[in-house]
């Protein structure tokens, strides 16, 4: 099994101002994005070709927005349960991982 291109744990995943999990996981591997709960249950997943990701101008530095299968998610990659390398650097790595798979559709 290949190593994931991006893997972040302790991620807060929100949809429409509703928190789905406070300690979830965002994983990019084999050309696919997966959003998982803290128990490993899949929230949503899609091929990276259909995922749109950006850094909202109005949000904190540790947040990114991802549209997966037409559903918008707000990802907080730097919370109390996040990994050591979380925060703005994790957002940057997440956007780079999606950008490398999609081309230039991702905005900082």
PDB file of N, CA and C in Angstrom, residues 8-92:
ATOM      1  N   UNK A   8      -3.904  14.226   7.821  1.00  0.00           N
ATOM      2  CA  UNK A   8      -3.998  15.095   8.993  1.00  0.00           C
ATOM      3  C   UNK A   8      -5.030  14.507   9.942  1.00  0.00           C
ATOM      4  N   UNK A   9      -4.673  14.433  11.209  1.00  0.00           N
ATOM      5  CA  UNK A   9      -5.599  13.946  12.233  1.00  0.00           C
ATOM      6  C   UNK A   9      -5.944  15.099  13.164  1.00  0.00           C
ATOM      7  N   UNK A  10      -6.979  14.920  13.946  1.00  0.00           N
ATOM      8  CA  UNK A  10      -7.409  15.962  14.873  1.00  0.00           C
ATOM      9  C   UNK A  10      -8.040  17.135  14.153  1.00  0.00           C
ATOM     10  N   UNK A  11      -8.667  16.873  13.014  1.00  0.00           N
ATOM     11  CA  UNK A  11      -9.251  17.920  12.177  1.00  0.00           C
ATOM     12  C   UNK A  11     -10.719  18.117  12.528  1.00  0.00           C
ATOM     13  N   UNK A  12     -11.101  19.369  12.737  1.00  0.00           N
ATOM     14  CA  UNK A  12     -12.518  19.689  12.927  1.00  0.00           C
ATOM     15  C   UNK A  12     -13.131  19.821  11.545  1.00  0.00           C
ATOM     16  N   UNK A  13     -14.201  19.061  11.278  1.00  0.00           N
ATOM     17  CA  UNK A  13     -14.877  19.072   9.977  1.00  0.00           C
ATOM     18  C   UNK A  13     -16.285  19.583  10.197  1.00  0.00           C
ATOM     19  N   UNK A  14     -16.617  20.675   9.505  1.00  0.00           N
ATOM     20  CA  UNK A  14     -17.938  21.295   9.634  1.00  0.00           C
ATOM     21  C   UNK A  14     -18.634  21.345   8.280  1.00  0.00           C
ATOM     22  N   UNK A  15     -19.958  21.276   8.321  1.00  0.00           N
ATOM     23  CA  UNK A  15     -20.781  21.421   7.126  1.00  0.00           C
ATOM     24  C   UNK A  15     -21.973  22.291   7.505  1.00  0.00           C
ATOM     25  N   UNK A  16     -22.135  23.400   6.803  1.00  0.00           N
ATOM     26  CA  UNK A  16     -23.261  24.314   7.018  1.00  0.00           C
ATOM     27  C   UNK A  16     -23.386  24.716   8.490  1.00  0.00           C
ATOM     28  N   UNK A  17     -22.292  25.174   9.065  1.00  0.00           N
ATOM     29  CA  UNK A  17     -22.238  25.632  10.456  1.00  0.00           C
ATOM     30  C   UNK A  17     -22.546  24.541  11.472  1.00  0.00           C
ATOM     31  N   UNK A  18     -22.447  23.299  11.053  1.00  0.00           N
ATOM     32  CA  UNK A  18     -22.682  22.165  11.945  1.00  0.00           C
ATOM     33  C   UNK A  18     -21.412  21.336  12.017  1.00  0.00           C
ATOM     34  N   UNK A  19     -20.928  21.101  13.212  1.00  0.00           N
ATOM     35  CA  UNK A  19     -19.717  20.305  13.386  1.00  0.00           C
ATOM     36  C   UNK A  19     -20.042  18.824  13.198  1.00  0.00           C
ATOM     37  N   UNK A  20     -19.333  18.186  12.283  1.00  0.00           N
ATOM     38  CA  UNK A  20     -19.520  16.755  12.068  1.00  0.00           C
ATOM     39  C   UNK A  20     -18.588  15.933  12.956  1.00  0.00           C
ATOM     40  N   UNK A  21     -17.386  16.472  13.190  1.00  0.00           N
ATOM     41  CA  UNK A  21     -16.427  15.836  14.088  1.00  0.00           C
ATOM     42  C   UNK A  21     -15.398  16.867  14.526  1.00  0.00           C
ATOM     43  N   UNK A  22     -14.913  16.724  15.738  1.00  0.00           N
ATOM     44  CA  UNK A  22     -13.900  17.644  16.253  1.00  0.00           C
ATOM     45  C   UNK A  22     -12.504  17.050  16.175  1.00  0.00           C
ATOM     46  N   UNK A  23     -12.405  15.768  15.914  1.00  0.00           N
ATOM     47  CA  UNK A  23     -11.102  15.111  15.852  1.00  0.00           C
ATOM     48  C   UNK A  23     -11.051  14.145  14.678  1.00  0.00           C
ATOM     49  N   UNK A  24     -11.468  14.620  13.523  1.00  0.00           N
ATOM     50  CA  UNK A  24     -11.524  13.775  12.340  1.00  0.00           C
ATOM     51  C   UNK A  24     -10.191  13.643  11.642  1.00  0.00           C
ATOM     52  N   UNK A  25     -10.256  13.091  10.447  1.00  0.00           N
ATOM     53  CA  UNK A  25      -9.049  12.852   9.668  1.00  0.00           C
ATOM     54  C   UNK A  25      -9.306  13.229   8.215  1.00  0.00           C
ATOM     55  N   UNK A  26      -8.317  13.892   7.612  1.00  0.00           N
ATOM     56  CA  UNK A  26      -8.345  14.212   6.189  1.00  0.00           C
ATOM     57  C   UNK A  26      -7.203  13.437   5.565  1.00  0.00           C
ATOM     58  N   UNK A  27      -7.532  12.618   4.559  1.00  0.00           N
ATOM     59  CA  UNK A  27      -6.522  11.772   3.948  1.00  0.00           C
ATOM     60  C   UNK A  27      -6.599  11.896   2.432  1.00  0.00           C
ATOM     61  N   UNK A  28      -5.437  12.079   1.814  1.00  0.00           N
ATOM     62  CA  UNK A  28      -5.339  12.079   0.360  1.00  0.00           C
ATOM     63  C   UNK A  28      -4.376  10.955  -0.009  1.00  0.00           C
ATOM     64  N   UNK A  29      -4.892   9.973  -0.733  1.00  0.00           N
ATOM     65  CA  UNK A  29      -4.035   8.888  -1.215  1.00  0.00           C
ATOM     66  C   UNK A  29      -4.673   8.283  -2.459  1.00  0.00           C
ATOM     67  N   UNK A  30      -3.804   7.802  -3.335  1.00  0.00           N
ATOM     68  CA  UNK A  30      -4.251   7.159  -4.577  1.00  0.00           C
ATOM     69  C   UNK A  30      -5.207   8.037  -5.370  1.00  0.00           C
ATOM     70  N   UNK A  31      -4.978   9.354  -5.370  1.00  0.00           N
ATOM     71  CA  UNK A  31      -5.806  10.267  -6.151  1.00  0.00           C
ATOM     72  C   UNK A  31      -7.201  10.476  -5.607  1.00  0.00           C
ATOM     73  N   UNK A  32      -7.389  10.259  -4.321  1.00  0.00           N
ATOM     74  CA  UNK A  32      -8.710  10.358  -3.697  1.00  0.00           C
ATOM     75  C   UNK A  32      -8.618  11.106  -2.376  1.00  0.00           C
ATOM     76  N   UNK A  33      -9.601  11.969  -2.108  1.00  0.00           N
ATOM     77  CA  UNK A  33      -9.715  12.669  -0.837  1.00  0.00           C
ATOM     78  C   UNK A  33     -10.754  11.963   0.007  1.00  0.00           C
ATOM     79  N   UNK A  34     -10.408  11.703   1.276  1.00  0.00           N
ATOM     80  CA  UNK A  34     -11.341  11.087   2.212  1.00  0.00           C
ATOM     81  C   UNK A  34     -11.449  11.952   3.457  1.00  0.00           C
ATOM     82  N   UNK A  35     -12.673  12.200   3.888  1.00  0.00           N
ATOM     83  CA  UNK A  35     -12.940  12.873   5.155  1.00  0.00           C
ATOM     84  C   UNK A  35     -13.505  11.808   6.089  1.00  0.00           C
ATOM     85  N   UNK A  36     -12.836  11.602   7.228  1.00  0.00           N
ATOM     86  CA  UNK A  36     -13.206  10.531   8.148  1.00  0.00           C
ATOM     87  C   UNK A  36     -13.506  11.081   9.534  1.00  0.00           C
ATOM     88  N   UNK A  37     -14.376  10.392  10.264  1.00  0.00           N
ATOM     89  CA  UNK A  37     -14.643  10.756  11.655  1.00  0.00           C
ATOM     90  C   UNK A  37     -13.477  10.277  12.518  1.00  0.00           C
ATOM     91  N   UNK A  38     -13.525  10.607  13.793  1.00  0.00           N
ATOM     92  CA  UNK A  38     -12.475  10.167  14.717  1.00  0.00           C
ATOM     93  C   UNK A  38     -12.482   8.644  14.884  1.00  0.00           C
ATOM     94  N   UNK A  39     -13.578   7.996  14.538  1.00  0.00           N
ATOM     95  CA  UNK A  39     -13.673   6.537  14.622  1.00  0.00           C
ATOM     96  C   UNK A  39     -13.325   5.853  13.308  1.00  0.00           C
ATOM     97  N   UNK A  40     -12.952   6.648  12.287  1.00  0.00           N
ATOM     98  CA  UNK A  40     -12.581   6.089  11.003  1.00  0.00           C
ATOM     99  C   UNK A  40     -13.732   5.895  10.039  1.00  0.00           C
ATOM    100  N   UNK A  41     -14.944   6.302  10.418  1.00  0.00           N
ATOM    101  CA  UNK A  41     -16.100   6.195   9.526  1.00  0.00           C
ATOM    102  C   UNK A  41     -16.023   7.296   8.469  1.00  0.00           C
ATOM    103  N   UNK A  42     -16.338   6.954   7.249  1.00  0.00           N
ATOM    104  CA  UNK A  42     -16.252   7.911   6.151  1.00  0.00           C
ATOM    105  C   UNK A  42     -17.386   8.927   6.200  1.00  0.00           C
ATOM    106  N   UNK A  43     -17.033  10.198   6.163  1.00  0.00           N
ATOM    107  CA  UNK A  43     -18.008  11.276   6.056  1.00  0.00           C
ATOM    108  C   UNK A  43     -18.312  11.511   4.585  1.00  0.00           C
ATOM    109  N   UNK A  44     -17.239  11.625   3.786  1.00  0.00           N
ATOM    110  CA  UNK A  44     -17.369  11.851   2.347  1.00  0.00           C
ATOM    111  C   UNK A  44     -16.040  11.537   1.695  1.00  0.00           C
ATOM    112  N   UNK A  45     -16.079  11.197   0.420  1.00  0.00           N
ATOM    113  CA  UNK A  45     -14.848  10.976  -0.338  1.00  0.00           C
ATOM    114  C   UNK A  45     -15.146  11.178  -1.808  1.00  0.00           C
ATOM    115  N   UNK A  46     -14.097  11.509  -2.546  1.00  0.00           N
ATOM    116  CA  UNK A  46     -14.242  11.732  -3.980  1.00  0.00           C
ATOM    117  C   UNK A  46     -12.869  11.713  -4.630  1.00  0.00           C
ATOM    118  N   UNK A  47     -12.828  11.444  -5.940  1.00  0.00           N
ATOM    119  CA  UNK A  47     -11.557  11.564  -6.657  1.00  0.00           C
ATOM    120  C   UNK A  47     -11.106  13.030  -6.630  1.00  0.00           C
ATOM    121  N   UNK A  48      -9.806  13.250  -6.541  1.00  0.00           N
ATOM    122  CA  UNK A  48      -9.289  14.620  -6.447  1.00  0.00           C
ATOM    123  C   UNK A  48      -9.652  15.471  -7.657  1.00  0.00           C
ATOM    124  N   UNK A  49      -9.927  14.848  -8.780  1.00  0.00           N
ATOM    125  CA  UNK A  49     -10.319  15.600  -9.966  1.00  0.00           C
ATOM    126  C   UNK A  49     -11.623  16.349  -9.791  1.00  0.00           C
ATOM    127  N   UNK A  50     -12.463  15.918  -8.860  1.00  0.00           N
ATOM    128  CA  UNK A  50     -13.748  16.583  -8.649  1.00  0.00           C
ATOM    129  C   UNK A  50     -13.800  17.372  -7.345  1.00  0.00           C
ATOM    130  N   UNK A  51     -12.662  17.482  -6.652  1.00  0.00           N
ATOM    131  CA  UNK A  51     -12.598  18.207  -5.380  1.00  0.00           C
ATOM    132  C   UNK A  51     -12.085  19.621  -5.630  1.00  0.00           C
ATOM    133  N   UNK A  52     -12.743  20.596  -5.029  1.00  0.00           N
ATOM    134  CA  UNK A  52     -12.287  21.986  -5.078  1.00  0.00           C
ATOM    135  C   UNK A  52     -11.860  22.368  -3.667  1.00  0.00           C
ATOM    136  N   UNK A  53     -10.687  22.975  -3.554  1.00  0.00           N
ATOM    137  CA  UNK A  53     -10.178  23.370  -2.240  1.00  0.00           C
ATOM    138  C   UNK A  53      -9.647  24.788  -2.312  1.00  0.00           C
ATOM    139  N   UNK A  54      -9.827  25.529  -1.218  1.00  0.00           N
ATOM    140  CA  UNK A  54      -9.341  26.908  -1.172  1.00  0.00           C
ATOM    141  C   UNK A  54      -9.119  27.318   0.272  1.00  0.00           C
ATOM    142  N   UNK A  55      -8.485  28.451   0.420  1.00  0.00           N
ATOM    143  CA  UNK A  55      -8.270  29.067   1.737  1.00  0.00           C
ATOM    144  C   UNK A  55      -9.212  30.247   1.798  1.00  0.00           C
ATOM    145  N   UNK A  56     -10.272  30.197   2.623  1.00  0.00           N
ATOM    146  CA  UNK A  56     -11.197  31.327   2.699  1.00  0.00           C
ATOM    147  C   UNK A  56     -10.494  32.581   3.221  1.00  0.00           C
ATOM    148  N   UNK A  57     -10.737  33.701   2.603  1.00  0.00           N
ATOM    149  CA  UNK A  57     -10.093  34.956   3.004  1.00  0.00           C
ATOM    150  C   UNK A  57     -10.563  35.419   4.376  1.00  0.00           C
ATOM    151  N   UNK A  58     -11.762  35.005   4.779  1.00  0.00           N
ATOM    152  CA  UNK A  58     -12.363  35.476   6.031  1.00  0.00           C
ATOM    153  C   UNK A  58     -12.072  34.568   7.217  1.00  0.00           C
ATOM    154  N   UNK A  59     -11.437  33.440   6.975  1.00  0.00           N
ATOM    155  CA  UNK A  59     -11.262  32.435   8.035  1.00  0.00           C
ATOM    156  C   UNK A  59      -9.889  32.540   8.688  1.00  0.00           C
ATOM    157  N   UNK A  60      -9.763  31.875   9.811  1.00  0.00           N
ATOM    158  CA  UNK A  60      -8.481  31.817  10.515  1.00  0.00           C
ATOM    159  C   UNK A  60      -7.449  31.109   9.643  1.00  0.00           C
ATOM    160  N   UNK A  61      -6.181  31.280   9.993  1.00  0.00           N
ATOM    161  CA  UNK A  61      -5.088  30.745   9.186  1.00  0.00           C
ATOM    162  C   UNK A  61      -5.051  29.225   9.146  1.00  0.00           C
ATOM    163  N   UNK A  62      -5.678  28.562  10.114  1.00  0.00           N
ATOM    164  CA  UNK A  62      -5.626  27.106  10.168  1.00  0.00           C
ATOM    165  C   UNK A  62      -6.842  26.444   9.525  1.00  0.00           C
ATOM    166  N   UNK A  63      -7.573  27.183   8.684  1.00  0.00           N
ATOM    167  CA  UNK A  63      -8.780  26.642   8.059  1.00  0.00           C
ATOM    168  C   UNK A  63      -8.664  26.584   6.548  1.00  0.00           C
ATOM    169  N   UNK A  64      -9.331  25.577   5.987  1.00  0.00           N
ATOM    170  CA  UNK A  64      -9.425  25.426   4.539  1.00  0.00           C
ATOM    171  C   UNK A  64     -10.861  25.023   4.212  1.00  0.00           C
ATOM    172  N   UNK A  65     -11.264  25.318   2.998  1.00  0.00           N
ATOM    173  CA  UNK A  65     -12.602  24.931   2.552  1.00  0.00           C
ATOM    174  C   UNK A  65     -12.440  23.906   1.436  1.00  0.00           C
ATOM    175  N   UNK A  66     -13.226  22.843   1.484  1.00  0.00           N
ATOM    176  CA  UNK A  66     -13.195  21.812   0.449  1.00  0.00           C
ATOM    177  C   UNK A  66     -14.617  21.520   0.003  1.00  0.00           C
ATOM    178  N   UNK A  67     -14.812  21.446  -1.300  1.00  0.00           N
ATOM    179  CA  UNK A  67     -16.099  21.052  -1.859  1.00  0.00           C
ATOM    180  C   UNK A  67     -15.928  19.646  -2.407  1.00  0.00           C
ATOM    181  N   UNK A  68     -16.654  18.711  -1.810  1.00  0.00           N
ATOM    182  CA  UNK A  68     -16.564  17.294  -2.157  1.00  0.00           C
ATOM    183  C   UNK A  68     -17.961  16.833  -2.553  1.00  0.00           C
ATOM    184  N   UNK A  69     -18.104  16.350  -3.767  1.00  0.00           N
ATOM    185  CA  UNK A  69     -19.404  15.885  -4.270  1.00  0.00           C
ATOM    186  C   UNK A  69     -20.490  16.951  -4.131  1.00  0.00           C
ATOM    187  N   UNK A  70     -20.122  18.211  -4.326  1.00  0.00           N
ATOM    188  CA  UNK A  70     -21.071  19.312  -4.251  1.00  0.00           C
ATOM    189  C   UNK A  70     -21.375  19.802  -2.849  1.00  0.00           C
ATOM    190  N   UNK A  71     -20.799  19.205  -1.838  1.00  0.00           N
ATOM    191  CA  UNK A  71     -21.016  19.599  -0.449  1.00  0.00           C
ATOM    192  C   UNK A  71     -19.801  20.366   0.041  1.00  0.00           C
ATOM    193  N   UNK A  72     -20.036  21.537   0.653  1.00  0.00           N
ATOM    194  CA  UNK A  72     -18.945  22.354   1.174  1.00  0.00           C
ATOM    195  C   UNK A  72     -18.633  21.973   2.617  1.00  0.00           C
ATOM    196  N   UNK A  73     -17.347  21.789   2.873  1.00  0.00           N
ATOM    197  CA  UNK A  73     -16.861  21.470   4.208  1.00  0.00           C
ATOM    198  C   UNK A  73     -15.844  22.511   4.618  1.00  0.00           C
ATOM    199  N   UNK A  74     -15.865  22.892   5.884  1.00  0.00           N
ATOM    200  CA  UNK A  74     -14.852  23.763   6.446  1.00  0.00           C
ATOM    201  C   UNK A  74     -13.964  22.890   7.330  1.00  0.00           C
ATOM    202  N   UNK A  75     -12.671  22.891   7.034  1.00  0.00           N
ATOM    203  CA  UNK A  75     -11.716  22.038   7.737  1.00  0.00           C
ATOM    204  C   UNK A  75     -10.814  22.908   8.602  1.00  0.00           C
ATOM    205  N   UNK A  76     -10.774  22.627   9.891  1.00  0.00           N
ATOM    206  CA  UNK A  76      -9.860  23.321  10.799  1.00  0.00           C
ATOM    207  C   UNK A  76      -8.725  22.361  11.093  1.00  0.00           C
ATOM    208  N   UNK A  77      -7.564  22.654  10.527  1.00  0.00           N
ATOM    209  CA  UNK A  77      -6.425  21.750  10.605  1.00  0.00           C
ATOM    210  C   UNK A  77      -5.497  22.068  11.767  1.00  0.00           C
ATOM    211  N   UNK A  78      -5.932  22.878  12.699  1.00  0.00           N
ATOM    212  CA  UNK A  78      -5.101  23.196  13.858  1.00  0.00           C
ATOM    213  C   UNK A  78      -5.945  23.392  15.091  1.00  0.00           C
ATOM    214  N   UNK A  79      -6.312  22.338  15.747  1.00  0.00           N
ATOM    215  CA  UNK A  79      -7.099  22.431  16.965  1.00  0.00           C
ATOM    216  C   UNK A  79      -6.362  21.792  18.119  1.00  0.00           C
ATOM    217  N   UNK A  80      -6.978  21.699  19.274  1.00  0.00           N
ATOM    218  CA  UNK A  80      -6.307  21.106  20.431  1.00  0.00           C
ATOM    219  C   UNK A  80      -5.962  19.636  20.242  1.00  0.00           C
ATOM    220  N   UNK A  81      -6.716  18.919  19.392  1.00  0.00           N
ATOM    221  CA  UNK A  81      -6.465  17.497  19.154  1.00  0.00           C
ATOM    222  C   UNK A  81      -5.620  17.255  17.914  1.00  0.00           C
ATOM    223  N   UNK A  82      -5.158  18.314  17.265  1.00  0.00           N
ATOM    224  CA  UNK A  82      -4.428  18.173  16.009  1.00  0.00           C
ATOM    225  C   UNK A  82      -3.010  17.680  16.236  1.00  0.00           C
ATOM    226  N   UNK A  83      -2.431  17.187  15.181  1.00  0.00           N
ATOM    227  CA  UNK A  83      -1.043  16.716  15.230  1.00  0.00           C
ATOM    228  C   UNK A  83      -0.099  17.893  15.419  1.00  0.00           C
ATOM    229  N   UNK A  84       1.147  17.596  15.725  1.00  0.00           N
ATOM    230  CA  UNK A  84       2.133  18.634  16.011  1.00  0.00           C
ATOM    231  C   UNK A  84       2.342  19.596  14.856  1.00  0.00           C
ATOM    232  N   UNK A  85       2.314  19.095  13.619  1.00  0.00           N
ATOM    233  CA  UNK A  85       2.597  19.947  12.468  1.00  0.00           C
ATOM    234  C   UNK A  85       1.330  20.549  11.862  1.00  0.00           C
ATOM    235  N   UNK A  86       0.293  20.697  12.664  1.00  0.00           N
ATOM    236  CA  UNK A  86      -0.976  21.229  12.182  1.00  0.00           C
ATOM    237  C   UNK A  86      -0.920  22.751  12.141  1.00  0.00           C
ATOM    238  N   UNK A  87      -1.994  23.341  11.645  1.00  0.00           N
ATOM    239  CA  UNK A  87      -2.069  24.790  11.573  1.00  0.00           C
ATOM    240  C   UNK A  87      -1.851  25.273  10.155  1.00  0.00           C
ATOM    241  N   UNK A  88      -1.319  26.489  10.004  1.00  0.00           N
ATOM    242  CA  UNK A  88      -1.118  27.054   8.669  1.00  0.00           C
ATOM    243  C   UNK A  88      -0.263  26.182   7.757  1.00  0.00           C
ATOM    244  N   UNK A  89       0.741  25.504   8.298  1.00  0.00           N
ATOM    245  CA  UNK A  89       1.573  24.648   7.444  1.00  0.00           C
ATOM    246  C   UNK A  89       0.777  23.447   6.929  1.00  0.00           C
ATOM    247  N   UNK A  90      -0.124  22.910   7.742  1.00  0.00           N
ATOM    248  CA  UNK A  90      -0.957  21.792   7.312  1.00  0.00           C
ATOM    249  C   UNK A  90      -1.937  22.244   6.240  1.00  0.00           C
ATOM    250  N   UNK A  91      -2.477  23.453   6.370  1.00  0.00           N
ATOM    251  CA  UNK A  91      -3.383  23.991   5.348  1.00  0.00           C
ATOM    252  C   UNK A  91      -2.622  24.133   4.037  1.00  0.00           C
ATOM    253  N   UNK A  92      -1.421  24.661   4.103  1.00  0.00           N
ATOM    254  CA  UNK A  92      -0.596  24.843   2.905  1.00  0.00           C
ATOM    255  C   UNK A  92      -0.292  23.493   2.246  1.00  0.00           C
TER     256      UNK A  92
END
